[in-house]
XYZ file of C-alpha atoms in Angstrom:
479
model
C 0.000 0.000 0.000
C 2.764 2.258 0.713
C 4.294 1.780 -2.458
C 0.999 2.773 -3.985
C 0.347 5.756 -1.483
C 3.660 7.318 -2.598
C 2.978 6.404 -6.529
C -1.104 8.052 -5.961
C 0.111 11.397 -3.817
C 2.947 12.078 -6.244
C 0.576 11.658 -8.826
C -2.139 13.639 -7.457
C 1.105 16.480 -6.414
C 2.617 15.741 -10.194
C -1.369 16.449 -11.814
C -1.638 20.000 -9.350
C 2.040 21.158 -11.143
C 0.171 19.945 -14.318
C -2.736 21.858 -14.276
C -0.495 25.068 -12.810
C 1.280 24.982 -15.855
C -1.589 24.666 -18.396
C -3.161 27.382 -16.648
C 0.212 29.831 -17.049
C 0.239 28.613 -20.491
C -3.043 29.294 -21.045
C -3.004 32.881 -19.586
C 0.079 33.239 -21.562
C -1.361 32.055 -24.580
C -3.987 34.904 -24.084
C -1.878 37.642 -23.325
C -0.093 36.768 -27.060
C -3.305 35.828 -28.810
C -4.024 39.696 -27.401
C -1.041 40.799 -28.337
C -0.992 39.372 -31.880
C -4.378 40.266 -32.684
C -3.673 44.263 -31.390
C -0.667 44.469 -33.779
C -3.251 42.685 -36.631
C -5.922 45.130 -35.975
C -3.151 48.149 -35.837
C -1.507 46.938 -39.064
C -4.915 46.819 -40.932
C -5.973 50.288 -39.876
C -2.622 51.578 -41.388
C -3.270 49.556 -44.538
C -6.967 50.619 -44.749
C -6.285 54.657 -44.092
C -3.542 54.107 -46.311
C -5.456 52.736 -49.147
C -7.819 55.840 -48.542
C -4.831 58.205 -48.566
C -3.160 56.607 -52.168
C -7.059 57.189 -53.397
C -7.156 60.573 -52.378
C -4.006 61.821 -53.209
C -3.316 59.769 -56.194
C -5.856 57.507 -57.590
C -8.665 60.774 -57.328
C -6.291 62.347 -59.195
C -5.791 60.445 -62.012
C -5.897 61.555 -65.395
C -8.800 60.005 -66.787
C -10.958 60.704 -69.767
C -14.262 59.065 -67.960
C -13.274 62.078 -65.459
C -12.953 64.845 -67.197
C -16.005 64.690 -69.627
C -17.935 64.147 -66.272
C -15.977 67.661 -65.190
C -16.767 69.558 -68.195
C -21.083 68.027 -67.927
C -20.966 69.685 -64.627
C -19.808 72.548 -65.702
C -22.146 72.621 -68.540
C -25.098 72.140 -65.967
C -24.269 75.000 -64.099
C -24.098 76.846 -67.526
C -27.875 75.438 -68.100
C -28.819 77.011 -64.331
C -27.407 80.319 -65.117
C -24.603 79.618 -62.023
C -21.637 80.769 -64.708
C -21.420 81.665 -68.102
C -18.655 82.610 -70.673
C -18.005 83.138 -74.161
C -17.244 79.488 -74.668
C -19.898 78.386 -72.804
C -22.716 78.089 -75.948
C -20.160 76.737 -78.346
C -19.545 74.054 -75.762
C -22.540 73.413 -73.990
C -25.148 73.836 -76.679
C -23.703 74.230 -80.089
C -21.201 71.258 -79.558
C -18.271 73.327 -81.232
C -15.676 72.042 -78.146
C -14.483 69.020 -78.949
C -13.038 66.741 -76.398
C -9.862 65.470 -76.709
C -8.219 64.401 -74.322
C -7.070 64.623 -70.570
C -2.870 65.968 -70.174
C -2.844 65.717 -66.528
C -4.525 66.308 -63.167
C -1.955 67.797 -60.361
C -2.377 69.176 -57.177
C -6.093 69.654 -58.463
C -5.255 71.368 -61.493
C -7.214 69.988 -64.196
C -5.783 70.313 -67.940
C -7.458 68.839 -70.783
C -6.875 69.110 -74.434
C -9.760 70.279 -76.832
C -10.819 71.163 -80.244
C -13.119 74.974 -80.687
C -14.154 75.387 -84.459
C -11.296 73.308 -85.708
C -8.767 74.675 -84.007
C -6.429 73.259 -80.938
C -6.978 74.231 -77.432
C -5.841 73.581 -73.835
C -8.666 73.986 -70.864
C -7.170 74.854 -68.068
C -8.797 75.624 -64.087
C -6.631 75.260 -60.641
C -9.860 73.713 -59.012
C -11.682 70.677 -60.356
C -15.645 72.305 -59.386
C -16.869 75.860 -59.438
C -18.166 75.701 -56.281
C -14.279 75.447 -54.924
C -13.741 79.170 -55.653
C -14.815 81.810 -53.481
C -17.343 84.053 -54.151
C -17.092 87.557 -54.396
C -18.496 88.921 -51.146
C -20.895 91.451 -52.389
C -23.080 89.161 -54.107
C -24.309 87.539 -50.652
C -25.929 91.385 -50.122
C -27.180 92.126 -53.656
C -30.944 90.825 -54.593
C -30.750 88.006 -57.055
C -31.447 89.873 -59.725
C -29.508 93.275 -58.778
C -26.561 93.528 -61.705
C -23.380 95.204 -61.081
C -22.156 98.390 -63.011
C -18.552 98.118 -65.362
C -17.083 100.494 -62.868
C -18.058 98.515 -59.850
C -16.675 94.968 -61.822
C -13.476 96.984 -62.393
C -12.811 97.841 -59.024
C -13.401 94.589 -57.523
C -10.818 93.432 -60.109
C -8.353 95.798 -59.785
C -7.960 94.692 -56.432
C -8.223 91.162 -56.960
C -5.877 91.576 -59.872
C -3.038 93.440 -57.873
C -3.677 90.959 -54.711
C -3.203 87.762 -56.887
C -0.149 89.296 -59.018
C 1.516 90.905 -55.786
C 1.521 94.617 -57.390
C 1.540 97.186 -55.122
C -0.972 99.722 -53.975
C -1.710 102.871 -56.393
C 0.350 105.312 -53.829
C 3.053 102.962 -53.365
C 3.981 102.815 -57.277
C 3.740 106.634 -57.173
C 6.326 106.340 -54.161
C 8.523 104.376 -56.727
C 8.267 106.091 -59.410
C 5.767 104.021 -61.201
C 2.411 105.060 -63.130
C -1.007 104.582 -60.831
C -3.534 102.435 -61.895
C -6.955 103.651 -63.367
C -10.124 102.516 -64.992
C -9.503 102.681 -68.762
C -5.993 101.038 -68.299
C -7.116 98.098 -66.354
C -9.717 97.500 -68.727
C -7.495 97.778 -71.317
C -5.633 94.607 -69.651
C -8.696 93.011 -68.952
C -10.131 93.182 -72.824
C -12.491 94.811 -74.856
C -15.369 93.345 -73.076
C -14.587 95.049 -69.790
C -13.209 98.472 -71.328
C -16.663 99.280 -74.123
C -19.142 97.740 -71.529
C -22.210 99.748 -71.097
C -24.619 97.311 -69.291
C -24.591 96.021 -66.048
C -22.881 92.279 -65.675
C -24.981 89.631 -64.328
C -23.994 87.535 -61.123
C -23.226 84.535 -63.458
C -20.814 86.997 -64.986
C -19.278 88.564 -62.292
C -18.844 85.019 -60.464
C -17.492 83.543 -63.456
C -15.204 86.098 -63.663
C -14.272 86.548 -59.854
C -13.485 82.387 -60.484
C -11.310 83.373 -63.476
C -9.059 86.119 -61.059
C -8.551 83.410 -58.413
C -6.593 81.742 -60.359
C -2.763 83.198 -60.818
C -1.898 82.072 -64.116
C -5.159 83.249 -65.668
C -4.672 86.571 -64.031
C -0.581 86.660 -65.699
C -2.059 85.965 -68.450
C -4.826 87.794 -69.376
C -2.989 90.659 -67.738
C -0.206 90.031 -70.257
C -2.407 89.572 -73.079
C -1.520 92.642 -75.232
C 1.288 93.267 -73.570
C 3.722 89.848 -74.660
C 4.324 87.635 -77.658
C 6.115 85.309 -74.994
C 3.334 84.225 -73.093
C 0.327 82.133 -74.326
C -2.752 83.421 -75.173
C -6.296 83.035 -73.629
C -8.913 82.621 -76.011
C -12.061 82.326 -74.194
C -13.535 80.628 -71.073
C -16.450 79.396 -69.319
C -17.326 79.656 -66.095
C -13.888 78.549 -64.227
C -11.964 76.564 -67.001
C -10.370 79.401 -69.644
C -8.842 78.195 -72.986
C -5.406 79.059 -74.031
C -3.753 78.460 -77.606
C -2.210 74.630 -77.702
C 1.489 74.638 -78.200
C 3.749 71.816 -77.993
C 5.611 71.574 -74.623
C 9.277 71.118 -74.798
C 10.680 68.095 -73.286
C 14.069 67.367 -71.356
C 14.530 64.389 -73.151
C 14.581 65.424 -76.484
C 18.000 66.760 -77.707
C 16.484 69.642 -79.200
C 13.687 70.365 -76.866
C 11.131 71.439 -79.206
C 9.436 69.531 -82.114
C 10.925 70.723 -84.960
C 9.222 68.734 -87.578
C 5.978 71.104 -87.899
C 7.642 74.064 -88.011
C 7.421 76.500 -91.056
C 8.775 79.605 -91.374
C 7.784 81.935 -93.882
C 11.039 83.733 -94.232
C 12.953 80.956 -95.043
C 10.636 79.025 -97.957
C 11.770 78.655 -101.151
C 15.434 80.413 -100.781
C 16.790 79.408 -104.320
C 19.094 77.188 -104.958
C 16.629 74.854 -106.516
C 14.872 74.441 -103.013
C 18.113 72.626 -101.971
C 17.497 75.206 -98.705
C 13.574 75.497 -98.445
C 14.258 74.691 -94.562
C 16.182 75.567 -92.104
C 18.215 72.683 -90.508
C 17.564 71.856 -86.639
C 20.746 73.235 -85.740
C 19.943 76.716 -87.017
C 16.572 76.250 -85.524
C 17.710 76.006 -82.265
C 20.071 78.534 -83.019
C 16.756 80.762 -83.889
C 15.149 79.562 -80.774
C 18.257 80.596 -78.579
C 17.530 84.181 -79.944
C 13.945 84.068 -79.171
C 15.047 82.770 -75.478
C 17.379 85.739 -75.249
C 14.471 88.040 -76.874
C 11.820 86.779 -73.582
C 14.476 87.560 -70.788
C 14.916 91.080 -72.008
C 11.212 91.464 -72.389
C 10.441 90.185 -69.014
C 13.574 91.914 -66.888
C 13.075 95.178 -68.769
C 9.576 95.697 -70.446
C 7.599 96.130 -67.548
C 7.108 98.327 -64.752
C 8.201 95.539 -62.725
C 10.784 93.231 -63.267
C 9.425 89.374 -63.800
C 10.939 86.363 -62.222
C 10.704 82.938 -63.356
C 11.093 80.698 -60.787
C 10.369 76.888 -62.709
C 12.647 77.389 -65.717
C 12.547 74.028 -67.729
C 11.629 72.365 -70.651
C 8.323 71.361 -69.920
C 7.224 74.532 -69.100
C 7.896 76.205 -72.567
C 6.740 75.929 -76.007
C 7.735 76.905 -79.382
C 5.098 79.035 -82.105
C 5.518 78.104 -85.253
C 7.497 81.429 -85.884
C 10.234 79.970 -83.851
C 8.704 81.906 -80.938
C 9.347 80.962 -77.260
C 6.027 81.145 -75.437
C 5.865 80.464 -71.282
C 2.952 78.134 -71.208
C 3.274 77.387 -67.711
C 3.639 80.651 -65.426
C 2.427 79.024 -61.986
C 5.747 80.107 -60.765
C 6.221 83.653 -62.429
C 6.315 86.095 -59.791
C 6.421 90.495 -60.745
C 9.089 91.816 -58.511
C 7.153 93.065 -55.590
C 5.723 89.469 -54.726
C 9.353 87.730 -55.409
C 11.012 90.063 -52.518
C 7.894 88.790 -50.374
C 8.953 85.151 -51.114
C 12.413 85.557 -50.310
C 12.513 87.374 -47.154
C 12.401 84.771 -44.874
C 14.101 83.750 -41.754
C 17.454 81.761 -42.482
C 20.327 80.371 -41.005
C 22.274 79.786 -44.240
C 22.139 80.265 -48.299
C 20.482 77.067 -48.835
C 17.495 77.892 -46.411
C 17.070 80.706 -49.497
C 16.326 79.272 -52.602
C 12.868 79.495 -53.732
C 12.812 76.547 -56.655
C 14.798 78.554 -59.472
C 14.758 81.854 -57.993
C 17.188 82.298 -55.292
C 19.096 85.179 -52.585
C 21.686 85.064 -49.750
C 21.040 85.094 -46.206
C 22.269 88.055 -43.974
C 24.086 85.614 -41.083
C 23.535 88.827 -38.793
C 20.069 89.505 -39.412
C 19.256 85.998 -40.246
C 16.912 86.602 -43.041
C 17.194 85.995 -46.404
C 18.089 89.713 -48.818
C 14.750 90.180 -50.623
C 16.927 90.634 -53.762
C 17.303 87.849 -55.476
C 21.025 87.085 -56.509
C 20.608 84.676 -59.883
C 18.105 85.539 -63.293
C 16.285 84.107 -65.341
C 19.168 84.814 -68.135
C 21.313 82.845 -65.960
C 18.696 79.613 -64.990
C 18.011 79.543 -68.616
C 21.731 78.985 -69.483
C 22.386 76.274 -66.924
C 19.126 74.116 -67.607
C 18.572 75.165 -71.479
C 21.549 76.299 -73.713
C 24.194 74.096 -71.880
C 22.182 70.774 -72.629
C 21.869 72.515 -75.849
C 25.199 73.070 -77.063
C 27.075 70.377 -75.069
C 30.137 70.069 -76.881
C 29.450 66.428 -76.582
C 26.474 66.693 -79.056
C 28.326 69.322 -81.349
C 31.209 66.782 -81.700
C 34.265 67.975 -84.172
C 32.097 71.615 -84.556
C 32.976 72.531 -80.900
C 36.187 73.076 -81.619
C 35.305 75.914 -83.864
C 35.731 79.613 -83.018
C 32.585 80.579 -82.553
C 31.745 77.431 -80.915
C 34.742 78.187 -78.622
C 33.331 81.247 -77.711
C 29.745 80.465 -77.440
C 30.802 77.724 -74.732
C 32.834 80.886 -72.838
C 29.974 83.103 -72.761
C 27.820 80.235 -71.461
C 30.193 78.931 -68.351
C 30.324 82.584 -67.582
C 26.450 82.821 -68.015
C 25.467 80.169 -65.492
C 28.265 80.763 -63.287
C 26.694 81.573 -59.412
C 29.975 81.132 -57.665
C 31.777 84.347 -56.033
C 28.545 86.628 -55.555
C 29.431 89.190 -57.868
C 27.585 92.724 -57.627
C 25.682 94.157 -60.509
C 25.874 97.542 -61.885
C 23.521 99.825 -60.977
C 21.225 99.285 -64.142
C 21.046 95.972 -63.099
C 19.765 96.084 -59.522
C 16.907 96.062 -58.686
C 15.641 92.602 -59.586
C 18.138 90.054 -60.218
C 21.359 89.835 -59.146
C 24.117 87.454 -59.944
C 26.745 87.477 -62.666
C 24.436 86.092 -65.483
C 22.137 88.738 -64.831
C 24.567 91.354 -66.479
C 23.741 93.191 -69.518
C 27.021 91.975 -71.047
C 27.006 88.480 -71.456
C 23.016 89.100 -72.649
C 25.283 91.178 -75.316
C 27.844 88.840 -76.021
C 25.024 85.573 -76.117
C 23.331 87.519 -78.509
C 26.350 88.361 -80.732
C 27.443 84.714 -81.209
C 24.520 83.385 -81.466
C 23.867 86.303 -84.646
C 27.068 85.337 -85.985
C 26.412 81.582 -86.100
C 23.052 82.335 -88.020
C 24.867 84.229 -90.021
C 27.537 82.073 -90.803
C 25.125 79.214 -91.516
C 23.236 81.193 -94.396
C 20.460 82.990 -93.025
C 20.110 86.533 -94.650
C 20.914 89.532 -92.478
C 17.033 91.030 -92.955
C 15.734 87.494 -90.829
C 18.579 88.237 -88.132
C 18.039 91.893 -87.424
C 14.277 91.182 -87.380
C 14.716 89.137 -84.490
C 16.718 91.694 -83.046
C 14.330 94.314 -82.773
C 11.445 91.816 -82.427
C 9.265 92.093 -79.378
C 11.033 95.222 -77.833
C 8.354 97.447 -79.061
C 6.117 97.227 -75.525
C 3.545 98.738 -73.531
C 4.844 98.995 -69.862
C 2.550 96.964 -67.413
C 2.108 100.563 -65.196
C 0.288 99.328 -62.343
């Protein structure tokens, strides 16, 4: 019995330690299970709100055709309610004269979408995707429904909303710098016809169609610009918050020339003799063309206007080509008149770097700690580094570099997009763009090589010195 005693109460102590340790590994079990499950729940929350974020940020973005014809029906139902109007809004709502194409690309809610009106190429552009996006002018919450406002009252609003959006300053501060003030026939003059001979009242559809319009920078450059540029494309109509602008081929980085030069005829150049052995320029005097026309913009924009004009996103993409060789800025979300560019760059700092605004950049003052509101590179000089050196790489001219004027070209362009060594301007050119490529000289000497290599390759002295005194010829933007 002993024997057996022992063998039963160890067994019965042996199944207590048993049951002890099922229970531990039960409760530790559980506190795992808990564990695992928490970190499974937790891990499919971030893959769930990040699914919702991709959707949101990318996938609602998407270009898609299905989109934007559903865009351009809701726009054409608040067309049919009287909400907006334009003078593309019949031809594309009722008359069926806009034909869609297709959409470019969606970004950052900017919706661009190629089109066809009567035949001819456009672009329809709006920063927001809905009209309802904008705000409204304030005035209209206090005016009966079907109270109209007077020309003089639309051109007020918009002179202010003009000079807010473009950064101008204040009628008695351009009189402080010297500038002209701003009135009522010379705004509408920038504004168009339509707003200048106006005799009857505008409608809220037209006034909120047009507030829409102002709230959106690059229609404002633009339409401001209008009669004022040849480099800078041009608006053609608009309804409600989407305008049209001419469609022009965008450059691209990738292509060694930048511009398609396959569809481009020039007049001056057709039919030159020689049994039509010339009846086209070749690419490389093209380009050499285009160069000019590059050189031709930058004076326009740092000279032309009461204000200088900085380009802050100087590449490829952002440029076009008419078929007169023309350089057109197609993309002017980051062209800033000099009053708003010394707002951008005076900002706190702690060293150079913590001063560059994209393309447009200044110094910071280590004792003040702020960045100098004048900017200390140009456009001349962005354009060199990201456009002519790609361009005439003496890798791509092969045996020609070593020519003369080659030679000398390549001098004028190190020197061009040099940054290095801060070096000060003279006093013509302060005021808006510091930095050695900002000089008038090497704008000069560019200008002279580039002549001489047209020149050399044929083209008749009457086609260069047109370009030279093309597009100088300019009303100043007085403000």
């Amino acid at each position: 019995m002993l024997p057996g005693g022992l063998v039963s109460g160890g067994g019965g102590r042996g199944g207590g330690g048993l049951c002890l340790l099922r229970w531990l590994g039960l409760r530790l079990w559980s506190r795992r299970g808990t564990l695992v499950f928490a970190l499974l729940w937790f891990g499919s929350w971030l893959f769930l709100n990040g699914l919702v974020l991709v959707h949101r940020t990318i996938l609602s973005d998407f270009c898609t055709d299905d989109k934007s014809k559903r865009i351009l029906q809701r726009l054409c139902l608040e067309f049919s309610e009287g909400s907006v109007t334009g003078d593309m809004c019949e031809d594309l709502c009722v008359l069926g004269l806009v034909e869609y194409k297709r959409c470019l690309y969606y970004e950052n809610g900017k919706k661009v979408i190629e089109a066809r009106w009567r035949g001819s190429p456009i672009i329809l552009k709006s920063k927001l995707e809905n009209f309802s996006s904008y705000e409204p002018l304030g005035i209209l919450d206090y005016q009966d429904a079907a109270e109209e406002l007077s020309p003089l009252d639309v051109i007020f609003y918009a002179t202010l909303e003009v000079r807010n959006s473009l950064g101008l300053a204040e009628e008695n501060e351009d009189e402080d710098r010297g500038g002209g003030g701003v009135n009522n026939g010379s705004l509408a003059r920038l504004l168009g016809k339509k707003l200048k001979n106006r005799e009857k009242s505008y409608s809220r559809a037209e006034v909120a169609s047009l507030w829409a319009l102002l709230q959106q920078e690059e229609y404002t450059f633009l339409r401001v610009l209008q009669d004022l540029s040849t480099h800078v494309a041009k608006v053609l109509g608009s309804c409600g918050h989407f305008y049209a602008v001419e469609y022009l081929s965008a450059g691209h980085a990738w292509d060694q020339n930048i511009f398609s030069l396959d569809d481009v005829a020039v007049s001056e150049v057709q039919d030159r003799g020689e049994g039509g052995a010339r009846a086209r320029w070749t690419a490389r005097e093209m380009v050499h063309h285009i160069a000019l026309s590059f050189l031709d913009m930058v004076w326009h924009f740092d000279n032309d206007f009461s204000h200088k004009l900085h380009l802050c996103d100087i590449k490829p993409e952002n440029f076009a080509i008419r078929k007169d060789l023309t350089v057109v800025a197609i993309d002017v979300d980051m062209a800033f008149f000099e009053p708003k560019m010394r707002d951008i760059l005076e900002q706190n700092c702690s060293s150079d770097d913590d001063c560059n605004f994209f393309d447009c950049s200044s110094r910071c003052n280590l004792s003040k700690r702020r960045c100098s509101p004048q900017r200390s590179n140009s456009n001349l000089q962005v354009i060199c580094e990201k456009i002519f050196r790609p361009w005439f790489s003496p890798t791509l001219l092969g045996a020609k570099a070593a020519l003369p004027l080659q030679v000398e070209l390549q001098r004028a362009l190190q020197e061009c997009s040099a940054t290095e060594g801060g070096v000060e301007e003279s006093e013509e050119d302060v005021g808006g763009g510091g930095g050695r490529g900002g000089g008038r000289d090497v704008h000069q000497r560019l200008f002279s090589v580039l002549k001489r290599l047209i020149q050399e390759g044929g083209t008749s002295d009457e086609s260069v010195e047109a370009w030279e005194g093309k597009g100088h010829a300019h009303t100043a933007l007085n403000f």
